[in-house]
């Protein structure tokens, strides 16, 4: 990236300019739902016992500079990534090979597979699956070639609870609004122009995917027939509720409800005498008015901590065996594990061609986004990785990842050797991780507003591209399109980027 061209970006502000910018950010954000429930660390339960308060979501004050070519490439290949992961979810035999090895070292993955086996034994009654995916990238610039153009490298591919599609669109609108009210100092050399701030249609695109799956479900299977609804499966006391509401508010013609994962067995049922297994939802506020669930959209159920009781696993099995379309199904959830990413991205891996034909124009383009990823096992690639990971000097160029969604789970650089040593000699614990080459993004400057405080300095950004894919397990795809994007920005010294996990902020791009 031509960072030298924009060394003065973002511009320094006078006190009146800063006050004008911040007041517009705060007011616009709250009035347009660019908000979160405050964490207990910011607003205590004593102050807000009913959890009725909302605060501006963590946002950047300026859009971050991003190369237009990299932005367009990441969006262009999203439909191919959608098809790749839909094909992986369809390929049960291949998934079983991967999971069988992983299940020996990861109880959570093993139990997810057990849910699939239990439902398969009884017989699946729903052939359709919906994916609201997000492929996350960082810019990579080889430190040894500072004049080289940056390229995108994939951080991970998310198949469950791909969040911030609601807030990301609103941040793009916020930054465009700030430009329109002259909150950014005007200068002939400023990169912020209407043409450099692309519209972000993630809310419309993702909600259209939910509506399409609802329509694909068809008429009620119950007898007598019931009205249909979409059910969001969420975490209790969700701070990020406004991101979810941005999607459900678009579904004006479809009844949409929110149900905590912990309450699934209380408020849903499957008639024992109905072979089609429709999922019936009894709204707590009106249990005498039941609905048949057309689509289950999981914004919960991705972390092992959510499965602390047998009821949690019973809940997931209960939902999976129902006729409702799942977003995602268990197989699609498993397809998003880090082990799958590693299997595809290990240097010289032949598996990408299993799912994309050699003639595909996207084959090379997808492979170009891979950073080198290795297993920690007895294979030659695994032994090479162990040698790298246990050498403090060489480990500095890598990150160690477990099979976990959400921020805060990775081990970076020189922390890797002592962490592995703490696992002891049990190779099963080592095999539960993958080793990934660190992506080296060029640092930029920006300012973040979080919990009412502004923090300015050196930043790095992560671009996520959403995709919608609706497919049949039998083999064909009903719907496949790119669905908008998300930019998350964090301090350059921060190793994690999850906004909801307490790191970083939601951002938008200023294309250069």
PDB file of C-alpha atoms in Angstrom, residues 85-291:
ATOM      1  CA  UNK A  85     -17.394 -24.848   2.034  1.00  0.00           C
ATOM      2  CA  UNK A  86     -20.840 -26.017   0.909  1.00  0.00           C
ATOM      3  CA  UNK A  87     -19.052 -28.834  -0.946  1.00  0.00           C
ATOM      4  CA  UNK A  88     -17.048 -29.717   2.172  1.00  0.00           C
ATOM      5  CA  UNK A  89     -20.245 -29.851   4.243  1.00  0.00           C
ATOM      6  CA  UNK A  90     -21.776 -32.177   1.625  1.00  0.00           C
ATOM      7  CA  UNK A  91     -18.770 -34.516   1.648  1.00  0.00           C
ATOM      8  CA  UNK A  92     -19.552 -36.480   4.803  1.00  0.00           C
ATOM      9  CA  UNK A  93     -16.965 -39.206   4.109  1.00  0.00           C
ATOM     10  CA  UNK A  94     -14.110 -36.702   3.846  1.00  0.00           C
ATOM     11  CA  UNK A  95     -15.315 -34.757   6.854  1.00  0.00           C
ATOM     12  CA  UNK A  96     -15.429 -37.982   8.832  1.00  0.00           C
ATOM     13  CA  UNK A  97     -11.758 -38.662   8.068  1.00  0.00           C
ATOM     14  CA  UNK A  98     -10.788 -35.225   9.361  1.00  0.00           C
ATOM     15  CA  UNK A  99     -13.069 -35.318  12.381  1.00  0.00           C
ATOM     16  CA  UNK A 100     -12.053 -38.852  13.361  1.00  0.00           C
ATOM     17  CA  UNK A 101      -8.481 -37.693  13.858  1.00  0.00           C
ATOM     18  CA  UNK A 102      -9.536 -34.488  15.572  1.00  0.00           C
ATOM     19  CA  UNK A 103     -12.090 -36.166  17.838  1.00  0.00           C
ATOM     20  CA  UNK A 104      -9.289 -38.030  19.606  1.00  0.00           C
ATOM     21  CA  UNK A 105      -7.909 -34.747  20.919  1.00  0.00           C
ATOM     22  CA  UNK A 106     -10.911 -32.410  21.016  1.00  0.00           C
ATOM     23  CA  UNK A 107     -13.978 -33.457  23.001  1.00  0.00           C
ATOM     24  CA  UNK A 108     -16.054 -30.576  21.675  1.00  0.00           C
ATOM     25  CA  UNK A 109     -15.529 -31.578  18.034  1.00  0.00           C
ATOM     26  CA  UNK A 110     -16.157 -35.222  18.991  1.00  0.00           C
ATOM     27  CA  UNK A 111     -19.485 -34.381  20.575  1.00  0.00           C
ATOM     28  CA  UNK A 112     -20.570 -32.248  17.629  1.00  0.00           C
ATOM     29  CA  UNK A 113     -19.907 -35.256  15.406  1.00  0.00           C
ATOM     30  CA  UNK A 114     -21.868 -37.443  17.821  1.00  0.00           C
ATOM     31  CA  UNK A 115     -24.866 -35.161  17.303  1.00  0.00           C
ATOM     32  CA  UNK A 116     -24.598 -35.728  13.560  1.00  0.00           C
ATOM     33  CA  UNK A 117     -24.341 -39.490  13.993  1.00  0.00           C
ATOM     34  CA  UNK A 118     -27.359 -39.576  16.308  1.00  0.00           C
ATOM     35  CA  UNK A 119     -29.506 -37.647  13.824  1.00  0.00           C
ATOM     36  CA  UNK A 120     -28.208 -39.639  10.866  1.00  0.00           C
ATOM     37  CA  UNK A 121     -29.116 -42.866  12.652  1.00  0.00           C
ATOM     38  CA  UNK A 122     -32.673 -41.650  13.064  1.00  0.00           C
ATOM     39  CA  UNK A 123     -32.692 -40.139   9.575  1.00  0.00           C
ATOM     40  CA  UNK A 124     -32.405 -36.512   8.517  1.00  0.00           C
ATOM     41  CA  UNK A 125     -35.684 -34.908   7.440  1.00  0.00           C
ATOM     42  CA  UNK A 126     -34.233 -31.651   6.056  1.00  0.00           C
ATOM     43  CA  UNK A 127     -32.013 -31.672   2.974  1.00  0.00           C
ATOM     44  CA  UNK A 128     -31.474 -27.909   2.751  1.00  0.00           C
ATOM     45  CA  UNK A 129     -28.685 -26.027   4.543  1.00  0.00           C
ATOM     46  CA  UNK A 130     -28.078 -22.290   4.741  1.00  0.00           C
ATOM     47  CA  UNK A 131     -24.675 -20.709   5.186  1.00  0.00           C
ATOM     48  CA  UNK A 132     -24.210 -17.074   6.195  1.00  0.00           C
ATOM     49  CA  UNK A 133     -20.450 -17.234   5.873  1.00  0.00           C
ATOM     50  CA  UNK A 134     -17.650 -14.759   6.451  1.00  0.00           C
ATOM     51  CA  UNK A 135     -14.135 -15.092   5.072  1.00  0.00           C
ATOM     52  CA  UNK A 136     -11.677 -12.985   7.084  1.00  0.00           C
ATOM     53  CA  UNK A 137      -8.478 -11.537   5.602  1.00  0.00           C
ATOM     54  CA  UNK A 138      -5.588  -9.323   6.557  1.00  0.00           C
ATOM     55  CA  UNK A 139      -3.256  -7.517   4.238  1.00  0.00           C
ATOM     56  CA  UNK A 140       0.157  -9.148   4.092  1.00  0.00           C
ATOM     57  CA  UNK A 141       3.335  -7.304   3.217  1.00  0.00           C
ATOM     58  CA  UNK A 142       6.599  -9.198   3.409  1.00  0.00           C
ATOM     59  CA  UNK A 143       8.898  -7.243   5.786  1.00  0.00           C
ATOM     60  CA  UNK A 144      11.848  -8.154   3.578  1.00  0.00           C
ATOM     61  CA  UNK A 145      10.168  -6.459   0.576  1.00  0.00           C
ATOM     62  CA  UNK A 146       8.802  -3.135   1.870  1.00  0.00           C
ATOM     63  CA  UNK A 147       8.128  -1.840  -1.650  1.00  0.00           C
ATOM     64  CA  UNK A 148       6.030  -4.861  -2.654  1.00  0.00           C
ATOM     65  CA  UNK A 149       2.281  -4.432  -3.052  1.00  0.00           C
ATOM     66  CA  UNK A 150       0.242  -5.951  -0.201  1.00  0.00           C
ATOM     67  CA  UNK A 151      -1.829  -9.063  -0.803  1.00  0.00           C
ATOM     68  CA  UNK A 152      -4.780 -10.574   1.067  1.00  0.00           C
ATOM     69  CA  UNK A 153      -4.186 -13.593   3.304  1.00  0.00           C
ATOM     70  CA  UNK A 154      -7.036 -15.511   4.866  1.00  0.00           C
ATOM     71  CA  UNK A 155      -7.195 -15.473   8.660  1.00  0.00           C
ATOM     72  CA  UNK A 156     -10.126 -17.875   8.946  1.00  0.00           C
ATOM     73  CA  UNK A 157     -13.415 -18.911   7.389  1.00  0.00           C
ATOM     74  CA  UNK A 158     -16.471 -18.605   9.644  1.00  0.00           C
ATOM     75  CA  UNK A 159     -19.438 -20.935   9.172  1.00  0.00           C
ATOM     76  CA  UNK A 160     -21.386 -20.179  12.377  1.00  0.00           C
ATOM     77  CA  UNK A 161     -22.493 -16.928  14.049  1.00  0.00           C
ATOM     78  CA  UNK A 162     -20.699 -14.699  11.524  1.00  0.00           C
ATOM     79  CA  UNK A 163     -21.510 -11.496  13.340  1.00  0.00           C
ATOM     80  CA  UNK A 164     -21.440  -7.734  12.708  1.00  0.00           C
ATOM     81  CA  UNK A 165     -23.203  -7.832   9.359  1.00  0.00           C
ATOM     82  CA  UNK A 166     -25.656  -5.343  10.855  1.00  0.00           C
ATOM     83  CA  UNK A 167     -23.235  -2.941  12.491  1.00  0.00           C
ATOM     84  CA  UNK A 168     -20.700  -3.038   9.643  1.00  0.00           C
ATOM     85  CA  UNK A 169     -23.217  -1.611   7.190  1.00  0.00           C
ATOM     86  CA  UNK A 170     -24.113   1.111   9.668  1.00  0.00           C
ATOM     87  CA  UNK A 171     -20.451   2.110  10.181  1.00  0.00           C
ATOM     88  CA  UNK A 172     -20.086   2.550   6.422  1.00  0.00           C
ATOM     89  CA  UNK A 173     -23.140   4.801   6.494  1.00  0.00           C
ATOM     90  CA  UNK A 174     -21.736   6.671   9.511  1.00  0.00           C
ATOM     91  CA  UNK A 175     -18.464   7.492   7.780  1.00  0.00           C
ATOM     92  CA  UNK A 176     -20.321   8.637   4.647  1.00  0.00           C
ATOM     93  CA  UNK A 177     -22.536  10.805   6.831  1.00  0.00           C
ATOM     94  CA  UNK A 178     -19.520  12.363   8.552  1.00  0.00           C
ATOM     95  CA  UNK A 179     -18.114  13.250   5.141  1.00  0.00           C
ATOM     96  CA  UNK A 180     -21.440  14.794   4.103  1.00  0.00           C
ATOM     97  CA  UNK A 181     -21.588  17.088   7.175  1.00  0.00           C
ATOM     98  CA  UNK A 182     -17.945  18.189   6.766  1.00  0.00           C
ATOM     99  CA  UNK A 183     -16.814  16.452   9.930  1.00  0.00           C
ATOM    100  CA  UNK A 184     -13.604  15.533   8.087  1.00  0.00           C
ATOM    101  CA  UNK A 185     -11.264  18.443   7.282  1.00  0.00           C
ATOM    102  CA  UNK A 186     -11.437  19.254   3.610  1.00  0.00           C
ATOM    103  CA  UNK A 187      -8.235  19.172   1.589  1.00  0.00           C
ATOM    104  CA  UNK A 188      -7.478  18.563  -2.054  1.00  0.00           C
ATOM    105  CA  UNK A 189      -5.182  15.702  -1.055  1.00  0.00           C
ATOM    106  CA  UNK A 190      -7.690  13.970   1.245  1.00  0.00           C
ATOM    107  CA  UNK A 191      -8.359  10.362   0.232  1.00  0.00           C
ATOM    108  CA  UNK A 192     -11.882  10.495   1.735  1.00  0.00           C
ATOM    109  CA  UNK A 193     -14.308  11.125  -1.114  1.00  0.00           C
ATOM    110  CA  UNK A 194     -17.733   9.704  -1.967  1.00  0.00           C
ATOM    111  CA  UNK A 195     -16.049   7.495  -4.581  1.00  0.00           C
ATOM    112  CA  UNK A 196     -13.614   6.029  -2.023  1.00  0.00           C
ATOM    113  CA  UNK A 197     -16.368   5.014   0.426  1.00  0.00           C
ATOM    114  CA  UNK A 198     -18.208   2.052  -1.115  1.00  0.00           C
ATOM    115  CA  UNK A 199     -21.763   1.326  -0.020  1.00  0.00           C
ATOM    116  CA  UNK A 200     -22.057  -1.751   2.182  1.00  0.00           C
ATOM    117  CA  UNK A 201     -25.254  -3.775   1.617  1.00  0.00           C
ATOM    118  CA  UNK A 202     -24.593  -6.452   4.218  1.00  0.00           C
ATOM    119  CA  UNK A 203     -27.873  -5.903   6.093  1.00  0.00           C
ATOM    120  CA  UNK A 204     -30.005  -6.239   2.970  1.00  0.00           C
ATOM    121  CA  UNK A 205     -27.939  -9.128   1.581  1.00  0.00           C
ATOM    122  CA  UNK A 206     -27.802 -11.249   4.747  1.00  0.00           C
ATOM    123  CA  UNK A 207     -31.468 -10.711   5.592  1.00  0.00           C
ATOM    124  CA  UNK A 208     -32.354 -11.671   2.006  1.00  0.00           C
ATOM    125  CA  UNK A 209     -30.541 -14.962   2.585  1.00  0.00           C
ATOM    126  CA  UNK A 210     -32.637 -15.612   5.704  1.00  0.00           C
ATOM    127  CA  UNK A 211     -35.836 -14.764   3.821  1.00  0.00           C
ATOM    128  CA  UNK A 212     -34.862 -17.013   0.893  1.00  0.00           C
ATOM    129  CA  UNK A 213     -34.293 -19.984   3.196  1.00  0.00           C
ATOM    130  CA  UNK A 214     -37.632 -19.298   4.893  1.00  0.00           C
ATOM    131  CA  UNK A 215     -39.361 -19.369   1.478  1.00  0.00           C
ATOM    132  CA  UNK A 216     -37.500 -22.535   0.471  1.00  0.00           C
ATOM    133  CA  UNK A 217     -38.882 -24.349   3.523  1.00  0.00           C
ATOM    134  CA  UNK A 218     -42.298 -24.457   1.895  1.00  0.00           C
ATOM    135  CA  UNK A 219     -45.678 -24.726   3.578  1.00  0.00           C
ATOM    136  CA  UNK A 220     -46.274 -25.828   7.154  1.00  0.00           C
ATOM    137  CA  UNK A 221     -45.758 -29.525   7.774  1.00  0.00           C
ATOM    138  CA  UNK A 222     -47.894 -29.534  10.919  1.00  0.00           C
ATOM    139  CA  UNK A 223     -51.414 -30.827  11.210  1.00  0.00           C
ATOM    140  CA  UNK A 224     -53.313 -28.604  11.559  1.00  0.00           C
ATOM    141  CA  UNK A 225     -51.061 -26.181   9.723  1.00  0.00           C
ATOM    142  CA  UNK A 226     -49.306 -23.488  11.750  1.00  0.00           C
ATOM    143  CA  UNK A 227     -47.908 -20.068  10.845  1.00  0.00           C
ATOM    144  CA  UNK A 228     -44.176 -20.160  10.070  1.00  0.00           C
ATOM    145  CA  UNK A 229     -41.407 -18.184  11.771  1.00  0.00           C
ATOM    146  CA  UNK A 230     -37.634 -17.723  11.792  1.00  0.00           C
ATOM    147  CA  UNK A 231     -35.959 -18.390  15.128  1.00  0.00           C
ATOM    148  CA  UNK A 232     -32.680 -16.717  16.119  1.00  0.00           C
ATOM    149  CA  UNK A 233     -30.818 -18.912  18.637  1.00  0.00           C
ATOM    150  CA  UNK A 234     -28.897 -16.447  20.807  1.00  0.00           C
ATOM    151  CA  UNK A 235     -26.809 -16.195  23.939  1.00  0.00           C
ATOM    152  CA  UNK A 236     -28.474 -15.020  27.163  1.00  0.00           C
ATOM    153  CA  UNK A 237     -28.022 -11.317  27.931  1.00  0.00           C
ATOM    154  CA  UNK A 238     -26.578 -10.638  24.479  1.00  0.00           C
ATOM    155  CA  UNK A 239     -24.636  -7.350  24.369  1.00  0.00           C
ATOM    156  CA  UNK A 240     -24.557  -7.405  20.565  1.00  0.00           C
ATOM    157  CA  UNK A 241     -28.342  -7.502  20.172  1.00  0.00           C
ATOM    158  CA  UNK A 242     -28.515  -4.434  17.904  1.00  0.00           C
ATOM    159  CA  UNK A 243     -26.360  -6.164  15.293  1.00  0.00           C
ATOM    160  CA  UNK A 244     -28.892  -9.019  15.237  1.00  0.00           C
ATOM    161  CA  UNK A 245     -31.903  -6.684  15.219  1.00  0.00           C
ATOM    162  CA  UNK A 246     -30.528  -4.956  12.113  1.00  0.00           C
ATOM    163  CA  UNK A 247     -31.153  -8.235  10.248  1.00  0.00           C
ATOM    164  CA  UNK A 248     -34.440  -9.289  11.813  1.00  0.00           C
ATOM    165  CA  UNK A 249     -35.915  -5.782  11.407  1.00  0.00           C
ATOM    166  CA  UNK A 250     -35.614  -6.245   7.637  1.00  0.00           C
ATOM    167  CA  UNK A 251     -37.797  -9.366   7.764  1.00  0.00           C
ATOM    168  CA  UNK A 252     -40.976  -7.339   8.016  1.00  0.00           C
ATOM    169  CA  UNK A 253     -43.184  -9.984   6.363  1.00  0.00           C
ATOM    170  CA  UNK A 254     -41.815 -12.923   8.380  1.00  0.00           C
ATOM    171  CA  UNK A 255     -42.456 -13.467  12.103  1.00  0.00           C
ATOM    172  CA  UNK A 256     -39.007 -13.587  13.707  1.00  0.00           C
ATOM    173  CA  UNK A 257     -38.238 -14.458  17.309  1.00  0.00           C
ATOM    174  CA  UNK A 258     -35.193 -14.692  19.571  1.00  0.00           C
ATOM    175  CA  UNK A 259     -34.636 -17.687  21.836  1.00  0.00           C
ATOM    176  CA  UNK A 260     -31.672 -18.176  24.180  1.00  0.00           C
ATOM    177  CA  UNK A 261     -29.859 -21.443  23.539  1.00  0.00           C
ATOM    178  CA  UNK A 262     -30.358 -22.274  27.209  1.00  0.00           C
ATOM    179  CA  UNK A 263     -34.172 -22.159  26.762  1.00  0.00           C
ATOM    180  CA  UNK A 264     -34.511 -24.338  23.656  1.00  0.00           C
ATOM    181  CA  UNK A 265     -35.962 -27.368  25.469  1.00  0.00           C
ATOM    182  CA  UNK A 266     -38.420 -25.190  27.393  1.00  0.00           C
ATOM    183  CA  UNK A 267     -40.012 -23.351  24.473  1.00  0.00           C
ATOM    184  CA  UNK A 268     -39.736 -25.726  21.500  1.00  0.00           C
ATOM    185  CA  UNK A 269     -41.039 -29.221  20.793  1.00  0.00           C
ATOM    186  CA  UNK A 270     -41.162 -31.804  18.027  1.00  0.00           C
ATOM    187  CA  UNK A 271     -44.408 -33.814  17.872  1.00  0.00           C
ATOM    188  CA  UNK A 272     -43.518 -37.422  18.670  1.00  0.00           C
ATOM    189  CA  UNK A 273     -46.183 -38.760  16.297  1.00  0.00           C
ATOM    190  CA  UNK A 274     -45.076 -36.733  13.248  1.00  0.00           C
ATOM    191  CA  UNK A 275     -42.482 -38.366  10.979  1.00  0.00           C
ATOM    192  CA  UNK A 276     -41.684 -35.022   9.351  1.00  0.00           C
ATOM    193  CA  UNK A 277     -40.487 -33.653  12.719  1.00  0.00           C
ATOM    194  CA  UNK A 278     -41.612 -30.011  12.427  1.00  0.00           C
ATOM    195  CA  UNK A 279     -40.108 -27.816  15.129  1.00  0.00           C
ATOM    196  CA  UNK A 280     -42.831 -26.019  17.088  1.00  0.00           C
ATOM    197  CA  UNK A 281     -42.011 -22.813  18.944  1.00  0.00           C
ATOM    198  CA  UNK A 282     -44.184 -21.650  21.835  1.00  0.00           C
ATOM    199  CA  UNK A 283     -43.437 -17.938  22.428  1.00  0.00           C
ATOM    200  CA  UNK A 284     -43.103 -17.332  26.186  1.00  0.00           C
ATOM    201  CA  UNK A 285     -45.273 -14.231  25.907  1.00  0.00           C
ATOM    202  CA  UNK A 286     -48.039 -16.174  24.087  1.00  0.00           C
ATOM    203  CA  UNK A 287     -47.603 -19.947  24.423  1.00  0.00           C
ATOM    204  CA  UNK A 288     -51.129 -20.578  23.155  1.00  0.00           C
ATOM    205  CA  UNK A 289     -50.081 -19.194  19.737  1.00  0.00           C
ATOM    206  CA  UNK A 290     -47.474 -21.679  18.475  1.00  0.00           C
ATOM    207  CA  UNK A 291     -45.378 -21.304  15.326  1.00  0.00           C
TER     208      UNK A 291
END
